[in-house]
PDB file of C-alpha atoms and ligand atoms in Angstrom:
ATOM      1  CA  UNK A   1      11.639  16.027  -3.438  1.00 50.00           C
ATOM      2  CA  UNK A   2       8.801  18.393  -3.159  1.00 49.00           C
ATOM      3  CA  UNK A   3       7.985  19.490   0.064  1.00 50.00           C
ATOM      4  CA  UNK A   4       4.255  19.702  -0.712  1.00 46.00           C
ATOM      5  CA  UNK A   5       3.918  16.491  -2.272  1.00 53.00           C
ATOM      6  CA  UNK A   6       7.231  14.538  -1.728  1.00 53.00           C
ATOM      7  CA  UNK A   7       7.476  14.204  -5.579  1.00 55.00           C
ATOM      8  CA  UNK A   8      10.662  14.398  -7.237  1.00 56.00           C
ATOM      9  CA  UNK A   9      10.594  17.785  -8.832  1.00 55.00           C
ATOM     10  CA  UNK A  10      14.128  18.860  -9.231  1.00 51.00           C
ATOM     11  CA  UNK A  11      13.273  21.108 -11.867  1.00 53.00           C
ATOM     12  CA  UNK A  12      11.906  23.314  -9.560  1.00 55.00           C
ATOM     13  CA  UNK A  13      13.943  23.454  -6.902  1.00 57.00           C
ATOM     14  CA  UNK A  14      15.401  26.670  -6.302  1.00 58.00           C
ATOM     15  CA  UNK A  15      18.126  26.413  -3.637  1.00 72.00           C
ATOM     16  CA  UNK A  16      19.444  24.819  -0.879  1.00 80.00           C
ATOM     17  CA  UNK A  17      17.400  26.409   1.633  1.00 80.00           C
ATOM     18  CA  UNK A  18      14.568  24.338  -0.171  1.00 82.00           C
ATOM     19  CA  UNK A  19      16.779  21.280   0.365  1.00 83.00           C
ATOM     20  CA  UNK A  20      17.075  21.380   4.075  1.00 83.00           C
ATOM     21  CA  UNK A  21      13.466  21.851   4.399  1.00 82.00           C
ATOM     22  CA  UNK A  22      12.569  18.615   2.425  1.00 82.00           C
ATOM     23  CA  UNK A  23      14.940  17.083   4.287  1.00 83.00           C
ATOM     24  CA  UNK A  24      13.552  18.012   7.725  1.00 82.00           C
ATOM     25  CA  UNK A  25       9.877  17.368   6.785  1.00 83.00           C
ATOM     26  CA  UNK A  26      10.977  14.007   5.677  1.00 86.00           C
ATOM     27  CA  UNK A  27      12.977  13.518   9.184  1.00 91.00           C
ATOM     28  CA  UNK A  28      10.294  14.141  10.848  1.00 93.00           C
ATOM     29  CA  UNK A  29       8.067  12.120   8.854  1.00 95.00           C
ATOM     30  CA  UNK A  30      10.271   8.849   9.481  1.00 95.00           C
ATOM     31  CA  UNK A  31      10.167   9.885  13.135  1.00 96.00           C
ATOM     32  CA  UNK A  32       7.004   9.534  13.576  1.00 97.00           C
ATOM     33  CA  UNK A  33       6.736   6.038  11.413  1.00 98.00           C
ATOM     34  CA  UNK A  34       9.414   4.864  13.466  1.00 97.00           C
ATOM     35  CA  UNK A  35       7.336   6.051  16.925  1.00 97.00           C
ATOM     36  CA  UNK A  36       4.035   4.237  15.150  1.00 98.00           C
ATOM     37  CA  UNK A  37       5.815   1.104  14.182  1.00 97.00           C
ATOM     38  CA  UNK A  38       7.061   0.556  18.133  1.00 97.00           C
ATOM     39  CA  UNK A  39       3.762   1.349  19.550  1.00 97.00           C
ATOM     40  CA  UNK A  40       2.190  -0.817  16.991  1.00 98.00           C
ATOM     41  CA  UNK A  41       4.569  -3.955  17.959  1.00 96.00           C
ATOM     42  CA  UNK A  42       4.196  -3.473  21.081  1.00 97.00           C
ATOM     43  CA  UNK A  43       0.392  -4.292  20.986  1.00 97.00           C
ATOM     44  CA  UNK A  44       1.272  -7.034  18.364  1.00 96.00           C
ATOM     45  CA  UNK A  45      -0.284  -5.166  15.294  1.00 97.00           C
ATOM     46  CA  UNK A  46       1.137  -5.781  11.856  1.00 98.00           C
ATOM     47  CA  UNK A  47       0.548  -2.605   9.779  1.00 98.00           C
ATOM     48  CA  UNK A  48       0.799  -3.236   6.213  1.00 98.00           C
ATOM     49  CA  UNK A  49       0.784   0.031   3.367  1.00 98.00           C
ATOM     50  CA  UNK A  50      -1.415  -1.106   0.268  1.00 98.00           C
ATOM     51  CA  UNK A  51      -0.533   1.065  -2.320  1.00 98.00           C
ATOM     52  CA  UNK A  52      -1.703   1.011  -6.821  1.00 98.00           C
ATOM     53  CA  UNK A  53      -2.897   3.392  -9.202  1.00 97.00           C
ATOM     54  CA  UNK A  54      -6.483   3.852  -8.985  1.00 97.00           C
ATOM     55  CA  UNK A  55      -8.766   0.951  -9.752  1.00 97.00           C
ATOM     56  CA  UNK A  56      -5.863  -1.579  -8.951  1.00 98.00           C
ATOM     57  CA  UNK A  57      -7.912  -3.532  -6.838  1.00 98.00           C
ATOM     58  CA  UNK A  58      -6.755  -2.487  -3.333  1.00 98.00           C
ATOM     59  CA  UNK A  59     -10.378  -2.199  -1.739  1.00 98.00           C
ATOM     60  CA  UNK A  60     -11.407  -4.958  -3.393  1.00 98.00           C
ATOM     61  CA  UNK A  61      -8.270  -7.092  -2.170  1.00 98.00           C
ATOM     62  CA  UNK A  62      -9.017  -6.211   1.231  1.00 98.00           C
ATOM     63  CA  UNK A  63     -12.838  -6.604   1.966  1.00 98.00           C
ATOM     64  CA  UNK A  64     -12.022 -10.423  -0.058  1.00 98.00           C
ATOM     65  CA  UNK A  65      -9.564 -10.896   2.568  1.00 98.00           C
ATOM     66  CA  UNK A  66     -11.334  -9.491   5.419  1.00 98.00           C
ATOM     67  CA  UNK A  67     -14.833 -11.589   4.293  1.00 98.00           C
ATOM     68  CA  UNK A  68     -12.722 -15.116   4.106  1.00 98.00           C
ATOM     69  CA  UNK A  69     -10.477 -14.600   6.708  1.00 97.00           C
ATOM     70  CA  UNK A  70     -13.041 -14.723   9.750  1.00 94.00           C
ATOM     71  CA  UNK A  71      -9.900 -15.582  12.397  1.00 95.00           C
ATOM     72  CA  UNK A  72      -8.653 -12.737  11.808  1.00 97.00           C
ATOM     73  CA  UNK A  73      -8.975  -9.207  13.492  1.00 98.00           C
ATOM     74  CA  UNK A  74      -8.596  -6.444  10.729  1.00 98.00           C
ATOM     75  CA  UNK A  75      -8.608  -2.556  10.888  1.00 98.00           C
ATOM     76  CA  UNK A  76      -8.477  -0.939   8.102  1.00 98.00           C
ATOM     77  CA  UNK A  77      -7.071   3.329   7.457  1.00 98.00           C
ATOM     78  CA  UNK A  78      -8.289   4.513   4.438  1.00 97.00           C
ATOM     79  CA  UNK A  79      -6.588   7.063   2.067  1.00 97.00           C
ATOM     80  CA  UNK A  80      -8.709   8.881  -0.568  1.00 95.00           C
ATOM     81  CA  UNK A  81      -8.442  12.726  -1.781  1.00 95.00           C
ATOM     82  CA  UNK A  82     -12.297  12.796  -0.960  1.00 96.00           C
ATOM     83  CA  UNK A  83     -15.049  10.662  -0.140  1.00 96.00           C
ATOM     84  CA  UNK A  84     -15.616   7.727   2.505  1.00 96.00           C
ATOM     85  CA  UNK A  85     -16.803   5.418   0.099  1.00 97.00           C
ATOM     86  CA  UNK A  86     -13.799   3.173   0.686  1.00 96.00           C
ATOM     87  CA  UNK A  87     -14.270   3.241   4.552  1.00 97.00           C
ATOM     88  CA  UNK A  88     -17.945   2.368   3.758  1.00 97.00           C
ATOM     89  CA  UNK A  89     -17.225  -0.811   1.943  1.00 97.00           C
ATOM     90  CA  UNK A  90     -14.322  -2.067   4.403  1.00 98.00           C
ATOM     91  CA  UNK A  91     -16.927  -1.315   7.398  1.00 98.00           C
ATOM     92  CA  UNK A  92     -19.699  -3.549   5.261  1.00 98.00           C
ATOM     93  CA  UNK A  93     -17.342  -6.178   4.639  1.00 98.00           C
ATOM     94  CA  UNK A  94     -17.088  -6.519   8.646  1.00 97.00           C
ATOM     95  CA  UNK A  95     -13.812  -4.394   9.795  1.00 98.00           C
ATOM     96  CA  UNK A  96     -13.604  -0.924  11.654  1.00 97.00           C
ATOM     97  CA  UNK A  97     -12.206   1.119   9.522  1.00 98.00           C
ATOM     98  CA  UNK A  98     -11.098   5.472   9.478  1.00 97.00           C
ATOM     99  CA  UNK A  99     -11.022   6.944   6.544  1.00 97.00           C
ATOM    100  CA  UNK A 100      -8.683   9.437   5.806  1.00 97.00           C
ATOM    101  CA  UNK A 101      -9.149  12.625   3.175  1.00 96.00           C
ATOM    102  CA  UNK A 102      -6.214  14.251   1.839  1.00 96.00           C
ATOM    103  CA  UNK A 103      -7.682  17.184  -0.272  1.00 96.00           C
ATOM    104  CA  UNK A 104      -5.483  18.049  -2.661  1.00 95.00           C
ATOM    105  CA  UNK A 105      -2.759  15.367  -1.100  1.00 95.00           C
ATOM    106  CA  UNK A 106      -1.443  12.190  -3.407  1.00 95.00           C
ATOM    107  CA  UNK A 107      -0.623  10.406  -0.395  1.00 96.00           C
ATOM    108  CA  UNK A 108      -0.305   9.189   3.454  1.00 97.00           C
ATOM    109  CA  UNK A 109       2.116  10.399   5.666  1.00 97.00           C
ATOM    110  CA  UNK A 110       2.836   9.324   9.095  1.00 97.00           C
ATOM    111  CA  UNK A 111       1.263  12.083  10.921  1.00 97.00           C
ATOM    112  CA  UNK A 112      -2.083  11.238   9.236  1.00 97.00           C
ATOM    113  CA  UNK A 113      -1.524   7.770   9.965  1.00 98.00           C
ATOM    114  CA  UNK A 114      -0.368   8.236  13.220  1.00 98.00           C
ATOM    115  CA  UNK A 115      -3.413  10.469  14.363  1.00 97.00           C
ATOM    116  CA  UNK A 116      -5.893   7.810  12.187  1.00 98.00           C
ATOM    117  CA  UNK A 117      -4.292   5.137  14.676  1.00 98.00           C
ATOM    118  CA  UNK A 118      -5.530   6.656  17.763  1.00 97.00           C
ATOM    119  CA  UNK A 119      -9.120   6.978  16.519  1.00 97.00           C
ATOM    120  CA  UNK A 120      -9.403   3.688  14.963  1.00 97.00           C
ATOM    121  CA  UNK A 121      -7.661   1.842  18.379  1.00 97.00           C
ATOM    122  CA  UNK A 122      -7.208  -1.586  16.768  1.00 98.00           C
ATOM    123  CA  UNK A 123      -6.674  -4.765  18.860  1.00 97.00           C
ATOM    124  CA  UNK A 124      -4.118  -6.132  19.954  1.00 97.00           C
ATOM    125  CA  UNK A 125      -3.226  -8.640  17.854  1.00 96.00           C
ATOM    126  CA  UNK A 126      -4.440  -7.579  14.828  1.00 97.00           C
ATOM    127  CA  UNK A 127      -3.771  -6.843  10.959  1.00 98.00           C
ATOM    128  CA  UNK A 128      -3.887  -2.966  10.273  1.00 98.00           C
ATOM    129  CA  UNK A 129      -4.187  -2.806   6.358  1.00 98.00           C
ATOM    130  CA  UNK A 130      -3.341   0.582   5.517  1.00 98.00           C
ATOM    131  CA  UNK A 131      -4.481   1.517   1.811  1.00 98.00           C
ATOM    132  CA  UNK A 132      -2.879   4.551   0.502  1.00 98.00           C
ATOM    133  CA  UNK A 133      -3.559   7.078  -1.818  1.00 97.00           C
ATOM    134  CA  UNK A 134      -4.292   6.027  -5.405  1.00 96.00           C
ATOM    135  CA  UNK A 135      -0.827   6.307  -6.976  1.00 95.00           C
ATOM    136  CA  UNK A 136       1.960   5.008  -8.301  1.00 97.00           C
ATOM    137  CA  UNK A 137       4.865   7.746  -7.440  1.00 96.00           C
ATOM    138  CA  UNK A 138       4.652   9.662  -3.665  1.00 94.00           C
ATOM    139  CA  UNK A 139       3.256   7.086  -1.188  1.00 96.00           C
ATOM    140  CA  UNK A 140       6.749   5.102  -2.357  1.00 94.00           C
ATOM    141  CA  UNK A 141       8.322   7.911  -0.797  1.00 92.00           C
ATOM    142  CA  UNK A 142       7.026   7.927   2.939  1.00 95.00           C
ATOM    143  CA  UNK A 143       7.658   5.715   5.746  1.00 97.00           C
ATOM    144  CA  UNK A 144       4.302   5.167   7.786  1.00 98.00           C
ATOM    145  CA  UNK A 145       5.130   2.843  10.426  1.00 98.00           C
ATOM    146  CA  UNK A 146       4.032  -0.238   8.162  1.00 98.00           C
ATOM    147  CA  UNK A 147       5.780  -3.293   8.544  1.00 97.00           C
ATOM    148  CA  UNK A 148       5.552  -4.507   4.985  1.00 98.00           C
ATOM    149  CA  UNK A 149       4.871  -2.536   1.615  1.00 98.00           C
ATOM    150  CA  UNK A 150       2.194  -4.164  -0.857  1.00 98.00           C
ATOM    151  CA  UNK A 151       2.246  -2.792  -4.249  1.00 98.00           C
ATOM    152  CA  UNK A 152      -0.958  -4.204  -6.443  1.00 98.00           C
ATOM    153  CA  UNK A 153      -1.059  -3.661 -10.048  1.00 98.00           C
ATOM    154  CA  UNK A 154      -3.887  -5.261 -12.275  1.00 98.00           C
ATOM    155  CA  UNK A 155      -2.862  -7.222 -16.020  1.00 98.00           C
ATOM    156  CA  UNK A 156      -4.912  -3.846 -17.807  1.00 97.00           C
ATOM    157  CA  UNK A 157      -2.060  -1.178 -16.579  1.00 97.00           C
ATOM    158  CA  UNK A 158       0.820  -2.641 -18.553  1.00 94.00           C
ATOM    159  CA  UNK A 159       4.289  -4.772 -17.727  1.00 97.00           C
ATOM    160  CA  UNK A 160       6.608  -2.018 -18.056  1.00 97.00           C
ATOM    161  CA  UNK A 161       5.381  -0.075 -14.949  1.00 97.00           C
ATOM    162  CA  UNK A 162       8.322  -1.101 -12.493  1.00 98.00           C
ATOM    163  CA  UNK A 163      10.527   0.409 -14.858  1.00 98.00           C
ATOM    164  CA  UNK A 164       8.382   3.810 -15.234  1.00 97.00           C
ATOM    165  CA  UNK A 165       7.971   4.143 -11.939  1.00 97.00           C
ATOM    166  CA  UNK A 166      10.884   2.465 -10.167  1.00 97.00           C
ATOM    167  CA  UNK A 167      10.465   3.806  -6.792  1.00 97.00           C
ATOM    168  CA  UNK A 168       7.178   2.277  -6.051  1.00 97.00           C
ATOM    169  CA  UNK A 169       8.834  -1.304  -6.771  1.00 98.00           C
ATOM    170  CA  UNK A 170      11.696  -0.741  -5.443  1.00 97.00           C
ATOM    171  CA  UNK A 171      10.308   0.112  -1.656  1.00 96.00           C
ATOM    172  CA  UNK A 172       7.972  -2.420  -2.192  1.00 98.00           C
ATOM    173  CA  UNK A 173       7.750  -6.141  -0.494  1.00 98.00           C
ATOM    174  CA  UNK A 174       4.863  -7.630  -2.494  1.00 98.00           C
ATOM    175  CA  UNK A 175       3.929  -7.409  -6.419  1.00 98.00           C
ATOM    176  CA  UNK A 176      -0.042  -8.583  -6.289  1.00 98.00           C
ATOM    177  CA  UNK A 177      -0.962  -8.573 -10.018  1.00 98.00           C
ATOM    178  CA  UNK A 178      -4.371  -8.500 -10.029  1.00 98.00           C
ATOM    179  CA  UNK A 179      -7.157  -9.062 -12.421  1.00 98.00           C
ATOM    180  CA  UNK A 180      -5.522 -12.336 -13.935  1.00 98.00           C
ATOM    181  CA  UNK A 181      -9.151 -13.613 -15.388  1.00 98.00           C
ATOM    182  CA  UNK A 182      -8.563 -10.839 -17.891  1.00 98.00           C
ATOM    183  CA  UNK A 183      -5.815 -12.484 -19.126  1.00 97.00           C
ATOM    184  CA  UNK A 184      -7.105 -13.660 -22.128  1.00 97.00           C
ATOM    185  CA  UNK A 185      -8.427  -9.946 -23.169  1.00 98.00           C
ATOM    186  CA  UNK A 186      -4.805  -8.210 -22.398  1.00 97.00           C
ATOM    187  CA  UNK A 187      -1.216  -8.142 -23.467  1.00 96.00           C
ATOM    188  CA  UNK A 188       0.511  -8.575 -19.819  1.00 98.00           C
ATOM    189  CA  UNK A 189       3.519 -10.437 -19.529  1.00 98.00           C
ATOM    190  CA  UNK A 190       3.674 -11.447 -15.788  1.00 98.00           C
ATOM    191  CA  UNK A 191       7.175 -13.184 -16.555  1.00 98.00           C
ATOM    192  CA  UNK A 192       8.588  -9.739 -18.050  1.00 98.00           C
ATOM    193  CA  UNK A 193       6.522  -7.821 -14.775  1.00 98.00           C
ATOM    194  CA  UNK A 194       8.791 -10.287 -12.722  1.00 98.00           C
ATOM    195  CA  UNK A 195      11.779  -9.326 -14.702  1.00 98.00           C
ATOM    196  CA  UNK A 196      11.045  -5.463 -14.180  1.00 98.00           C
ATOM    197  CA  UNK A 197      10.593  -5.644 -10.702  1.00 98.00           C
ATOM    198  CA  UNK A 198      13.327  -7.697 -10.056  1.00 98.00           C
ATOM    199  CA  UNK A 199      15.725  -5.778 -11.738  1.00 98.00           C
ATOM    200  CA  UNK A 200      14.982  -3.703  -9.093  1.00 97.00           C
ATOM    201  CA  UNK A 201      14.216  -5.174  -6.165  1.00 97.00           C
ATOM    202  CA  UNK A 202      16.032  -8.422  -6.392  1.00 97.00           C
ATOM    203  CA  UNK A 203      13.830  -9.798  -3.268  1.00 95.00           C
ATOM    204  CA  UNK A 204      10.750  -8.494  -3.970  1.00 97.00           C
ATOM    205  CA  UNK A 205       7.804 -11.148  -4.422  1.00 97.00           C
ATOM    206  CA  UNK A 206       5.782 -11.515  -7.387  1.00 98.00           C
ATOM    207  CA  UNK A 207       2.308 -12.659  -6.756  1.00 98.00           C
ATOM    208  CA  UNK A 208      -0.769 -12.506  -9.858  1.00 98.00           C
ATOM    209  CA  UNK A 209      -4.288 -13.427  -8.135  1.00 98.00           C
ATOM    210  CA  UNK A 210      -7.501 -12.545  -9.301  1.00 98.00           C
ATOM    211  CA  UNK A 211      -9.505 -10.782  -6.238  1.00 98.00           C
ATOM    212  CA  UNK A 212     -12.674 -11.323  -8.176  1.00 98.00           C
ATOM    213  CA  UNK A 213     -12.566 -14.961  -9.367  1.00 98.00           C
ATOM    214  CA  UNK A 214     -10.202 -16.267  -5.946  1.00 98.00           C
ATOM    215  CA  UNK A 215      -7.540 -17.766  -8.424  1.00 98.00           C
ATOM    216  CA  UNK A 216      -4.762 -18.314  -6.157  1.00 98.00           C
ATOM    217  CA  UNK A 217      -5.742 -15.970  -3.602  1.00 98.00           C
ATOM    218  CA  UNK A 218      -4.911 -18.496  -1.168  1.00 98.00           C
ATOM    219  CA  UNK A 219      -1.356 -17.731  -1.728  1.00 98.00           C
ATOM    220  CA  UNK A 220      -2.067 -14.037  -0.792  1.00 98.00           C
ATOM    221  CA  UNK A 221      -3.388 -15.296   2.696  1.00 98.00           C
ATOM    222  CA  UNK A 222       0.380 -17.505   2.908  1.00 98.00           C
ATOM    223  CA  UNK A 223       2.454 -14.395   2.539  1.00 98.00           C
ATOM    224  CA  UNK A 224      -0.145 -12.595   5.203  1.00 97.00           C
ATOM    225  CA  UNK A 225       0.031 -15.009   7.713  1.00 97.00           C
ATOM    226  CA  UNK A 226       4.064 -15.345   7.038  1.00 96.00           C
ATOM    227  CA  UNK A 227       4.402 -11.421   7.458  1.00 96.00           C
ATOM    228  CA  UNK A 228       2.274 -11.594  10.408  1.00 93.00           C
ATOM    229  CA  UNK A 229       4.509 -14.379  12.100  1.00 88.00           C
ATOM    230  CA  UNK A 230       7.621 -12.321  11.079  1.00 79.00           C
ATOM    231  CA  UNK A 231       8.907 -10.715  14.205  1.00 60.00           C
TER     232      UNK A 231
HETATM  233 MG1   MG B 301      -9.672   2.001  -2.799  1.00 84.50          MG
END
């Protein structure tokens, strides 16, 4: 992996010195997540890492959730390259929220997330949605402290996308498809998705919701309050 990004570029690795780097920075990294996910527990906060491609539906998934679900506490950390526009929307639907800019950076790691922790403070007791950087390939790759992995991809991105980018669905927890009322408009397959993912990730769980139109978003709030009970 590449020490900058934590994408797989073997092609440019030159040596082993490189190696032992990645390996340290990614040592570290799960350190850290290991040191957030205790502290986290401890206060009885479940941390969960949203992760898509851009224009999945993440935000939108979360201020639904965070509107409709009024007994719960949410706190949201929010991962863009630039902007706060995300923050803005999650603070409008009614949760505190950080937001997090990574510059040039395609994802989270657990420093970041560790030090976006401390300033957001989120109750005890709460849900502590994480959404990551908008892509499908290096947030896969780093441990955060989460205690679940949420992978949302909408019907207009394509079926085959466990098998392009395997690592995603492979960490992952939760498929949401999103964006099932364009169904009609859209050759997705959520059977062969299923397949894909499964092939995979033989436990993973396959979930297609529309955020916009509430089909079977109530099933979204079952596997919340499920992961939440998990201990
Ligand atoms: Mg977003």
């Amino acid at each position: 992996m590449c020490v900058t990004c934590g994408c797989s570029d073997t092609a440019s690795r030159p040596d082993t010195e490189v190696l032992l780097l990645e390996e340290r920075v990614l040592a570290k990294n799960d350190h850290l997540a290991a040191h957030t996910r205790a502290s986290l527990a401890a206060e009885g906060i479940v941390a969960l890492n949203v992760m898509s491609s851009p224009g999945a539906g993440k935000t939108s998934l979360l201020e639904r959730t965070i509107r409709e679900r009024e007994d719960t506490t949410f706190a949201v950390i929010e991962g863009d390259q630039e902007t706060s526009f995300d923050a803005d929307r999650i603070r409008a639907a009614g949760a505190r929220a950080v937001q997090v800019n990574t510059g040039a950076g395609c994802h989270l790691d657990a420093d970041m997330v560790h030090r976006a922790v401390h300033e957001l403070a989120p109750k005890p007791g709460s849900v502590l949605f994480v959404e990551n950087v908008g892509n499908l390939v290096c947030p896969a790759l780093f441990d955060l402290g989460e205690r679940a992995k949420v992978v949302v991809i909408s019907v207009t991105e394509g079926d085959d996308k466990p098998l392009k980018y395997p690592h995603m669905f492979a960490a992952a927890d939760l498929v949401v498809v999103n964006k099932t009322d364009l169904m009609p408009y859209v050759d997705f397959d959520v059977d062969q998705l299923a397949k894909h993912a499964r092939s995979l990730n033989p436990g993973i769980d396959v979930l297609p919701l529309s955020v916009r139109s509430g089909e079977r978003i109530d099933e979204w709030y079952g596997w919340l309050d499920r992961t939440c009970r998990t201990t």
